[in-house]
Amino acid sequence: MALTQTLTDPGTDAGVRLAVTIGQRLVDRPPGTPHGTGTPAALDVTAGRALLLRALARVDAEAADAWTAHADAALAVLDETTVADVAGPGLLSGAGGAVVALADAAASDPAHLDRLVELQERLADDVLLADPPDLDDLGWGDYDVVSGAAGQLLALVAASRVLPPSPTVRAAAQTIVGGLTATLDGPLPCRVSPTRYLTAWESDAYPDGYVNLGLAHGVPGVVLALATAHRHAVADVDLAALRRAASWVVSRRIPDRDGGAPTWPTSWTGQAADEPDPSRTAWCYGTPGVALALHAAAVATGDDALAAPARAALLARPDGDAVRSGTLCHGWAGLLLCASSVAGDDDALRALADAWALRVTSAATPGAAYAVPDVADDGAVQDDPGLLTGASGVGLALLAHTHPAATATWRTSLGA
C-alpha cells in the first residue's frame, strides 16, 4: 500500500506519520505471512490490526476507503477466530477484544451491527452462566483487565458507546460489577491464592498469597473498570466501595528508590514487615497505570484528592525510569496513553504527554518489520504486530493523543 501523501508530509505530526507507517507495514504483512499471525488465539494481534487500520481511515480522509477495506479484511480474520475458538472471554486475550473491534467497526459502518449484537449477547450469556468468583481462591483470570472480569466489563462498556446495551448485556454488566465489588471487600482486596499461581516466581516470592498492584492484573484495574462502568452508566456501581478501594490503592504508596515522589510496588503480601520494591514505570505496573485508575475513580466519585498523589508521581518521572520499549504494555506508548488520558486541561500533564509522544516516535527502528519493535526487560527485541506488546498498540496510542475521537471505542475499552 502506498503511503498517503497528506499524512506523510513533513509538516504532519510525527506521531501520525509513524502510525501511518505502522499501518502500511501491517497491510504489507497480512495475517499468515512472516511476522504475521494465522492462529486463532492471537486476538491481540488481529483485534489490534483492525482497530488501528479503522482509526487511520478516520484520520486519513484521502485514503479512507483503502484503510477501511484493509480494516474489514482484518476484522474478517478476527471474526473467524471467535467465539468458540478462543480461550476465554478476556479483553486482551479473548472474546472481549473481538467485541471491542466489532463495536469500533460498527461505529463507522452499521453493517457490522448484527454481528456485534450476536457476539455481545454471547459474551453476556457466558457471564450470566458462569459461577461467581471464589473469594478464597482468586486468580488473575477471575478479576483482572487482561483476561478476567474487569476486562469483560470494559469490553461491554466500550460496545455500549455504539450499541445501547440490551437487558441481557446490562444484567451481565451488573453481575460483573457485583463480583468485582465483592473481590475488593476485606483487608486484602483481590488477594491471589497460591493455588492459582501461574508462574514459579509467584510461589517463591509469595508462599501465602499476595495482592497485585498493577493495572493489568491488580486492584487498580478493578478500580478502573468500575469507574468506567459508572461513567458510561452501564451498571450501578457502589461508589462508596469504589472510593474505599481507590483510597486503599493510594495508601499502598512507597518511597521512590532515589528518594523522590512516592510510587507504587508491583505487589503486597499484607504483612506489616513486607517492604516491597518500587515497580517499573509502565501501563501494566507502576505509576502511569495507577494514575489512570485513580483519575477515573476521582471523576466517578467527585473526590479529586484520589488523583493528586498519582499526578505528582507522574510528573516526578518525566524520563520514565529506564523504559526500554516503545510499546503499550511496558513501554512509552503505555505511558503516553496514561498521561494523555488524565491530562485534561492540566498544562503540566499535557506537556508530559507531548514529551512522551516524542519518546514513542523515537522508538521507531530501521529494519523493524512493523517500525517499532518490542524490547523485553532482558533487551531481547521482537517484531510484534499486536496491540499489547506490538506496533498496533503503538499506532493507536499515538492517534489517541492527536485524534482522540478516532480511537474512542478502543480508549474506552482501556478506561482511557
PDB file of C-alpha atoms in Angstrom, residues 67-173:
ATOM      1  CA  TRP A  67      -7.836   1.844   5.036  1.00  0.00           C
ATOM      2  CA  THR A  68     -11.439   0.746   5.615  1.00  0.00           C
ATOM      3  CA  ALA A  69     -11.099  -2.151   3.167  1.00  0.00           C
ATOM      4  CA  HIS A  70      -7.976  -3.362   4.959  1.00  0.00           C
ATOM      5  CA  ALA A  71      -9.650  -2.931   8.336  1.00  0.00           C
ATOM      6  CA  ASP A  72     -12.616  -5.009   7.152  1.00  0.00           C
ATOM      7  CA  ALA A  73     -10.251  -7.719   5.927  1.00  0.00           C
ATOM      8  CA  ALA A  74      -8.563  -7.787   9.335  1.00  0.00           C
ATOM      9  CA  LEU A  75     -11.943  -7.915  11.032  1.00  0.00           C
ATOM     10  CA  ALA A  76     -12.943 -10.886   8.878  1.00  0.00           C
ATOM     11  CA  VAL A  77      -9.872 -12.777  10.097  1.00  0.00           C
ATOM     12  CA  LEU A  78     -10.744 -11.816  13.651  1.00  0.00           C
ATOM     13  CA  ASP A  79     -14.355 -12.902  13.262  1.00  0.00           C
ATOM     14  CA  GLU A  80     -13.265 -16.349  12.086  1.00  0.00           C
ATOM     15  CA  THR A  81     -11.496 -16.886  15.403  1.00  0.00           C
ATOM     16  CA  THR A  82     -14.336 -16.055  17.770  1.00  0.00           C
ATOM     17  CA  VAL A  83     -16.110 -17.048  19.994  1.00  0.00           C
ATOM     18  CA  ALA A  84     -15.748 -20.802  20.177  1.00  0.00           C
ATOM     19  CA  ASP A  85     -12.132 -20.968  19.012  1.00  0.00           C
ATOM     20  CA  VAL A  86     -10.570 -18.646  21.567  1.00  0.00           C
ATOM     21  CA  ALA A  87      -9.510 -19.356  25.092  1.00  0.00           C
ATOM     22  CA  GLY A  88     -11.540 -17.249  27.476  1.00  0.00           C
ATOM     23  CA  PRO A  89     -13.608 -14.087  27.333  1.00  0.00           C
ATOM     24  CA  GLY A  90     -10.858 -11.618  28.261  1.00  0.00           C
ATOM     25  CA  LEU A  91     -10.330  -8.158  26.830  1.00  0.00           C
ATOM     26  CA  LEU A  92      -6.752  -8.594  25.621  1.00  0.00           C
ATOM     27  CA  SER A  93      -6.647 -12.360  25.364  1.00  0.00           C
ATOM     28  CA  GLY A  94     -10.108 -13.434  24.286  1.00  0.00           C
ATOM     29  CA  ALA A  95     -13.575 -12.641  23.027  1.00  0.00           C
ATOM     30  CA  GLY A  96     -13.770  -9.284  24.788  1.00  0.00           C
ATOM     31  CA  GLY A  97     -11.255  -7.914  22.327  1.00  0.00           C
ATOM     32  CA  ALA A  98     -13.393  -9.113  19.428  1.00  0.00           C
ATOM     33  CA  VAL A  99     -16.406  -7.265  20.866  1.00  0.00           C
ATOM     34  CA  VAL A 100     -14.359  -4.056  21.032  1.00  0.00           C
ATOM     35  CA  ALA A 101     -13.104  -4.402  17.453  1.00  0.00           C
ATOM     36  CA  LEU A 102     -16.615  -5.095  16.149  1.00  0.00           C
ATOM     37  CA  ALA A 103     -18.043  -2.179  18.109  1.00  0.00           C
ATOM     38  CA  ASP A 104     -15.369   0.081  16.676  1.00  0.00           C
ATOM     39  CA  ALA A 105     -16.255  -1.093  13.163  1.00  0.00           C
ATOM     40  CA  ALA A 106     -19.991  -0.634  13.778  1.00  0.00           C
ATOM     41  CA  ALA A 107     -19.340   2.950  14.889  1.00  0.00           C
ATOM     42  CA  SER A 108     -18.352   3.682  11.282  1.00  0.00           C
ATOM     43  CA  ASP A 109     -20.482   1.153   9.398  1.00  0.00           C
ATOM     44  CA  PRO A 110     -23.865  -0.125  10.636  1.00  0.00           C
ATOM     45  CA  ALA A 111     -23.362  -3.237   8.514  1.00  0.00           C
ATOM     46  CA  HIS A 112     -21.366  -4.639  11.446  1.00  0.00           C
ATOM     47  CA  LEU A 113     -24.140  -4.129  13.991  1.00  0.00           C
ATOM     48  CA  ASP A 114     -25.832  -7.519  13.603  1.00  0.00           C
ATOM     49  CA  ARG A 115     -22.609  -9.383  14.232  1.00  0.00           C
ATOM     50  CA  LEU A 116     -21.826  -7.109  17.165  1.00  0.00           C
ATOM     51  CA  VAL A 117     -25.213  -7.854  18.706  1.00  0.00           C
ATOM     52  CA  GLU A 118     -24.627 -11.590  18.300  1.00  0.00           C
ATOM     53  CA  LEU A 119     -21.157 -11.588  19.809  1.00  0.00           C
ATOM     54  CA  GLN A 120     -22.054  -9.193  22.616  1.00  0.00           C
ATOM     55  CA  GLU A 121     -25.071 -11.297  23.602  1.00  0.00           C
ATOM     56  CA  ARG A 122     -22.969 -14.473  23.608  1.00  0.00           C
ATOM     57  CA  LEU A 123     -20.402 -12.844  25.848  1.00  0.00           C
ATOM     58  CA  ALA A 124     -23.178 -11.633  28.148  1.00  0.00           C
ATOM     59  CA  ASP A 125     -24.711 -15.107  28.275  1.00  0.00           C
ATOM     60  CA  ASP A 126     -21.335 -16.582  29.203  1.00  0.00           C
ATOM     61  CA  VAL A 127     -21.036 -14.094  32.053  1.00  0.00           C
ATOM     62  CA  LEU A 128     -24.508 -14.884  33.369  1.00  0.00           C
ATOM     63  CA  LEU A 129     -23.929 -18.635  33.213  1.00  0.00           C
ATOM     64  CA  ALA A 130     -20.527 -18.536  34.917  1.00  0.00           C
ATOM     65  CA  ASP A 131     -20.056 -19.362  38.581  1.00  0.00           C
ATOM     66  CA  PRO A 132     -19.291 -16.366  40.812  1.00  0.00           C
ATOM     67  CA  PRO A 133     -15.626 -15.966  41.783  1.00  0.00           C
ATOM     68  CA  ASP A 134     -14.443 -17.936  44.802  1.00  0.00           C
ATOM     69  CA  LEU A 135     -13.188 -15.116  47.008  1.00  0.00           C
ATOM     70  CA  ASP A 136     -10.961 -17.529  48.933  1.00  0.00           C
ATOM     71  CA  ASP A 137      -9.336 -18.890  45.783  1.00  0.00           C
ATOM     72  CA  LEU A 138      -8.881 -15.991  43.356  1.00  0.00           C
ATOM     73  CA  GLY A 139      -6.629 -15.931  40.318  1.00  0.00           C
ATOM     74  CA  TRP A 140      -5.896 -13.186  37.812  1.00  0.00           C
ATOM     75  CA  GLY A 141      -8.405 -14.648  35.362  1.00  0.00           C
ATOM     76  CA  ASP A 142     -11.231 -14.079  37.844  1.00  0.00           C
ATOM     77  CA  TYR A 143     -10.935 -10.310  38.055  1.00  0.00           C
ATOM     78  CA  ASP A 144      -8.166  -8.641  36.021  1.00  0.00           C
ATOM     79  CA  VAL A 145      -8.137  -6.394  32.937  1.00  0.00           C
ATOM     80  CA  VAL A 146      -6.167  -8.616  30.569  1.00  0.00           C
ATOM     81  CA  SER A 147      -8.027 -11.901  30.886  1.00  0.00           C
ATOM     82  CA  GLY A 148     -10.627 -11.504  33.624  1.00  0.00           C
ATOM     83  CA  ALA A 149     -13.861  -9.845  34.646  1.00  0.00           C
ATOM     84  CA  ALA A 150     -12.561  -6.255  34.666  1.00  0.00           C
ATOM     85  CA  GLY A 151     -11.640  -6.620  31.002  1.00  0.00           C
ATOM     86  CA  GLN A 152     -15.013  -8.176  30.170  1.00  0.00           C
ATOM     87  CA  LEU A 153     -16.740  -5.226  31.808  1.00  0.00           C
ATOM     88  CA  LEU A 154     -14.593  -2.719  29.893  1.00  0.00           C
ATOM     89  CA  ALA A 155     -15.437  -4.502  26.626  1.00  0.00           C
ATOM     90  CA  LEU A 156     -19.172  -4.281  27.334  1.00  0.00           C
ATOM     91  CA  VAL A 157     -18.828  -0.617  28.286  1.00  0.00           C
ATOM     92  CA  ALA A 158     -16.911   0.147  25.084  1.00  0.00           C
ATOM     93  CA  ALA A 159     -19.580  -1.557  22.987  1.00  0.00           C
ATOM     94  CA  SER A 160     -22.275   0.465  24.767  1.00  0.00           C
ATOM     95  CA  ARG A 161     -20.888   3.610  23.153  1.00  0.00           C
ATOM     96  CA  VAL A 162     -22.067   2.210  19.829  1.00  0.00           C
ATOM     97  CA  LEU A 163     -24.988  -0.055  20.709  1.00  0.00           C
ATOM     98  CA  PRO A 164     -27.274   0.634  23.677  1.00  0.00           C
ATOM     99  CA  PRO A 165     -26.995  -2.412  25.937  1.00  0.00           C
ATOM    100  CA  SER A 166     -29.837  -4.905  25.877  1.00  0.00           C
ATOM    101  CA  PRO A 167     -31.389  -6.162  29.128  1.00  0.00           C
ATOM    102  CA  THR A 168     -29.146  -9.236  28.898  1.00  0.00           C
ATOM    103  CA  VAL A 169     -25.998  -7.144  28.460  1.00  0.00           C
ATOM    104  CA  ARG A 170     -27.000  -4.842  31.333  1.00  0.00           C
ATOM    105  CA  ALA A 171     -27.627  -7.861  33.547  1.00  0.00           C
ATOM    106  CA  ALA A 172     -24.217  -9.248  32.636  1.00  0.00           C
ATOM    107  CA  ALA A 173     -22.522  -5.933  33.355  1.00  0.00           C
TER     108      ALA A 173
END
